[in-house]
XYZ file of C-alpha atoms in Angstrom:
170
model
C 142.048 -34.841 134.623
C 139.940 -34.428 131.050
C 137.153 -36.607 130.178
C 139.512 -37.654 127.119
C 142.201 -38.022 129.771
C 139.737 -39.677 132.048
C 138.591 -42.014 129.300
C 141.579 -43.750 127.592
C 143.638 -44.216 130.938
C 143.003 -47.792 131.224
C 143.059 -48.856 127.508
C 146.022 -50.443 125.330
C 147.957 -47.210 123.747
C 146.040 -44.566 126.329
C 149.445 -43.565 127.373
C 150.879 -43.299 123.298
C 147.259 -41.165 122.498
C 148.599 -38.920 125.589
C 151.348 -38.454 124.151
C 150.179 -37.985 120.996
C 147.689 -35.475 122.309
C 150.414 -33.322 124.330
C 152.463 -33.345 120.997
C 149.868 -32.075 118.765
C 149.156 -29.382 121.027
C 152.657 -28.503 120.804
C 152.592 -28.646 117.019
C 154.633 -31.175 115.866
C 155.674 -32.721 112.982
C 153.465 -35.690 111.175
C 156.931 -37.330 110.925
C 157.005 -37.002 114.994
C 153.611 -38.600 115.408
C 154.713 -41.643 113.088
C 157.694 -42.072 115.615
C 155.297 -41.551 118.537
C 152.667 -43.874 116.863
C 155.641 -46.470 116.764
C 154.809 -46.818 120.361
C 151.362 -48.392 120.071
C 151.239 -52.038 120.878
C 150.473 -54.542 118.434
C 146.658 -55.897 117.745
C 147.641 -58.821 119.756
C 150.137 -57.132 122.399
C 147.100 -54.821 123.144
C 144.681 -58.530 123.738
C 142.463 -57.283 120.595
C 142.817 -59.319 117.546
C 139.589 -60.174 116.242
C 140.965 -60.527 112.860
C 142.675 -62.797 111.075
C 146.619 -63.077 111.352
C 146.871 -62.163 107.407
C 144.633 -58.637 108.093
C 146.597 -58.165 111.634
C 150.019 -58.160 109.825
C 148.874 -56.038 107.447
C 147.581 -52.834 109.928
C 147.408 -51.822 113.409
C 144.334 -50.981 114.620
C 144.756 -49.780 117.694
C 147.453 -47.601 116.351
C 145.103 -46.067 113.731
C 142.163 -45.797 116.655
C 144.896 -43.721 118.918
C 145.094 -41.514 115.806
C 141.664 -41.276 114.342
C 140.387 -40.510 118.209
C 143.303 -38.252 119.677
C 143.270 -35.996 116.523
C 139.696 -35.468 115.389
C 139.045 -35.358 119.394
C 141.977 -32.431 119.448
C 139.795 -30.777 116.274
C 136.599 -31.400 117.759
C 136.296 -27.391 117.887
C 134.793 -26.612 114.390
C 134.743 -28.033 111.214
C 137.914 -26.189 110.456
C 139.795 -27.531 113.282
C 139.245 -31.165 111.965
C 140.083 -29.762 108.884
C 143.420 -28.390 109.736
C 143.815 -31.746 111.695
C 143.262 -34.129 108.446
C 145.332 -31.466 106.486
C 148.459 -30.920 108.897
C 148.752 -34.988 108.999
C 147.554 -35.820 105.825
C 150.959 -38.077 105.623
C 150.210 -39.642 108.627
C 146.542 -40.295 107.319
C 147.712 -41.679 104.394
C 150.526 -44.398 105.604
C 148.065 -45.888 107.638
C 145.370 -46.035 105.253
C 147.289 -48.159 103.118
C 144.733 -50.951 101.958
C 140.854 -51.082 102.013
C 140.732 -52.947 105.592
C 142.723 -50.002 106.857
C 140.570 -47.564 105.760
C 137.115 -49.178 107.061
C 139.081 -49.621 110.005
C 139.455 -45.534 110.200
C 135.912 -45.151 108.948
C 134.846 -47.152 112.091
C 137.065 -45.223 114.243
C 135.170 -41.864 112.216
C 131.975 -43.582 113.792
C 132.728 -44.482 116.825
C 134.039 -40.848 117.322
C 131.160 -38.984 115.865
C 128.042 -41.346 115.537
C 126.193 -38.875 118.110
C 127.146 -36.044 115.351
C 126.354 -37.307 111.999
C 126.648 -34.043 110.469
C 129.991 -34.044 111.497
C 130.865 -37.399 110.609
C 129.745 -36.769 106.794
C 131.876 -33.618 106.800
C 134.877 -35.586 107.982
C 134.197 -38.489 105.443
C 133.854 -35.867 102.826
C 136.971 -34.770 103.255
C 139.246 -37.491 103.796
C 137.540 -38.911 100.404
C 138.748 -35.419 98.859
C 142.109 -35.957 100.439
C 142.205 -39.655 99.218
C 142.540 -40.858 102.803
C 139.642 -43.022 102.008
C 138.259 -44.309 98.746
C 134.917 -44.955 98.191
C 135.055 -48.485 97.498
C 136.064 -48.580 101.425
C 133.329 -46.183 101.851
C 130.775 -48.272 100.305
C 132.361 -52.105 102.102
C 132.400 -50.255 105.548
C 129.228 -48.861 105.436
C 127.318 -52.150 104.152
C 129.480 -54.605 106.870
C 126.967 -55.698 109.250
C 129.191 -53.917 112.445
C 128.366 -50.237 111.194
C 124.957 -50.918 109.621
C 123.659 -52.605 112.598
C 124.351 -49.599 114.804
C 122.661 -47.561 112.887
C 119.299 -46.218 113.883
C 116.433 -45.518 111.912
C 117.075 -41.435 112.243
C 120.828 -42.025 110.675
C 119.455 -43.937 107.690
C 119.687 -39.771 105.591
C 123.190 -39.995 107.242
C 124.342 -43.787 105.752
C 122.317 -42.376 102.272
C 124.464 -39.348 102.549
C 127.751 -40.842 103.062
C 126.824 -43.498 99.987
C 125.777 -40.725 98.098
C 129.364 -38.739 98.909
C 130.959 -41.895 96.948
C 129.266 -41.245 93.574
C 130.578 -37.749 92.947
C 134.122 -39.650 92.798
């Protein structure tokens, strides 16, 4: 079994982001990972929540973590994998990025994914703000809400200045 494998077995939609995973690798459709993505539990079948019911109803997500994680983990390889990732499923991307909540809520996912890579994780918010995926008001909110600005070390502060700075060439 794969560390990814290894790591998602006991959490809420491990089995959809295996899925998911398997599909990918046998290049499918975005429209096929919006039916598979179907699968994921709700924010309160999965016992998260967190939010309030208004922001729940509005977003998944878990169902936008089992994306963000399965595919940029999948193009993990090279830039251009992660590239060909965002690119390929740009659709998919897109549906689920549908307000501002949504898309901190991938930007966290971004982080939680690559905070250990920071050059990375600039390269993958410069893109999805080139592909619209995100918009740099979202950019900016995420970045200044106390959950991703507490986590950042000193060393990352270039990286937060580098994603903020990202947002003005919009």
């Amino acid at each position: 079994m794969g560390l990814f494998t290894w790591k998602l077995s006991g959490l809420p939609g491990a089995q959809v982001a295996h899925s998911l995973a398997e599909a990918v690798r046998q290049k499918c459709s975005p429209e096929d990972v919006v039916m598979l993505l179907k699968e994921v539990p709700g924010a309160e079948e999965a016992g998260g929540g967190g939010g309030d019911a208004a922001a729940s109803s509005r977003f998944n997500p878990l169902k936008i973590d089992v994306l963000i994680q399965t595919l940029l983990h999948l193009g993990a390889k090279s830039f251009s994998h992660s590239f060909a990732a965002i690119s390929k499923y740009h659709y998919v991307f897109k549906t689920l990025a549908e307000s501002e909540e949504a898309q901190i809520c991938i930007l966290k996912s971004v982080f939680e994914l690559w905070r250990d890579h920071q050059q990375m994780m600039v390269v993958i918010i410069d893109k999805m703000l080139k592909t619209q995926i995100l918009e740099c008001s979202a950019v900016a909110t995420g970045y200044s809400r106390r959950e991703m600005s507490h986590e950042a070390s000193p060393s990352s502060s270039i990286f937060i200045y580098d994603v903020v700075w990202l947002t003005q060439s919009f």
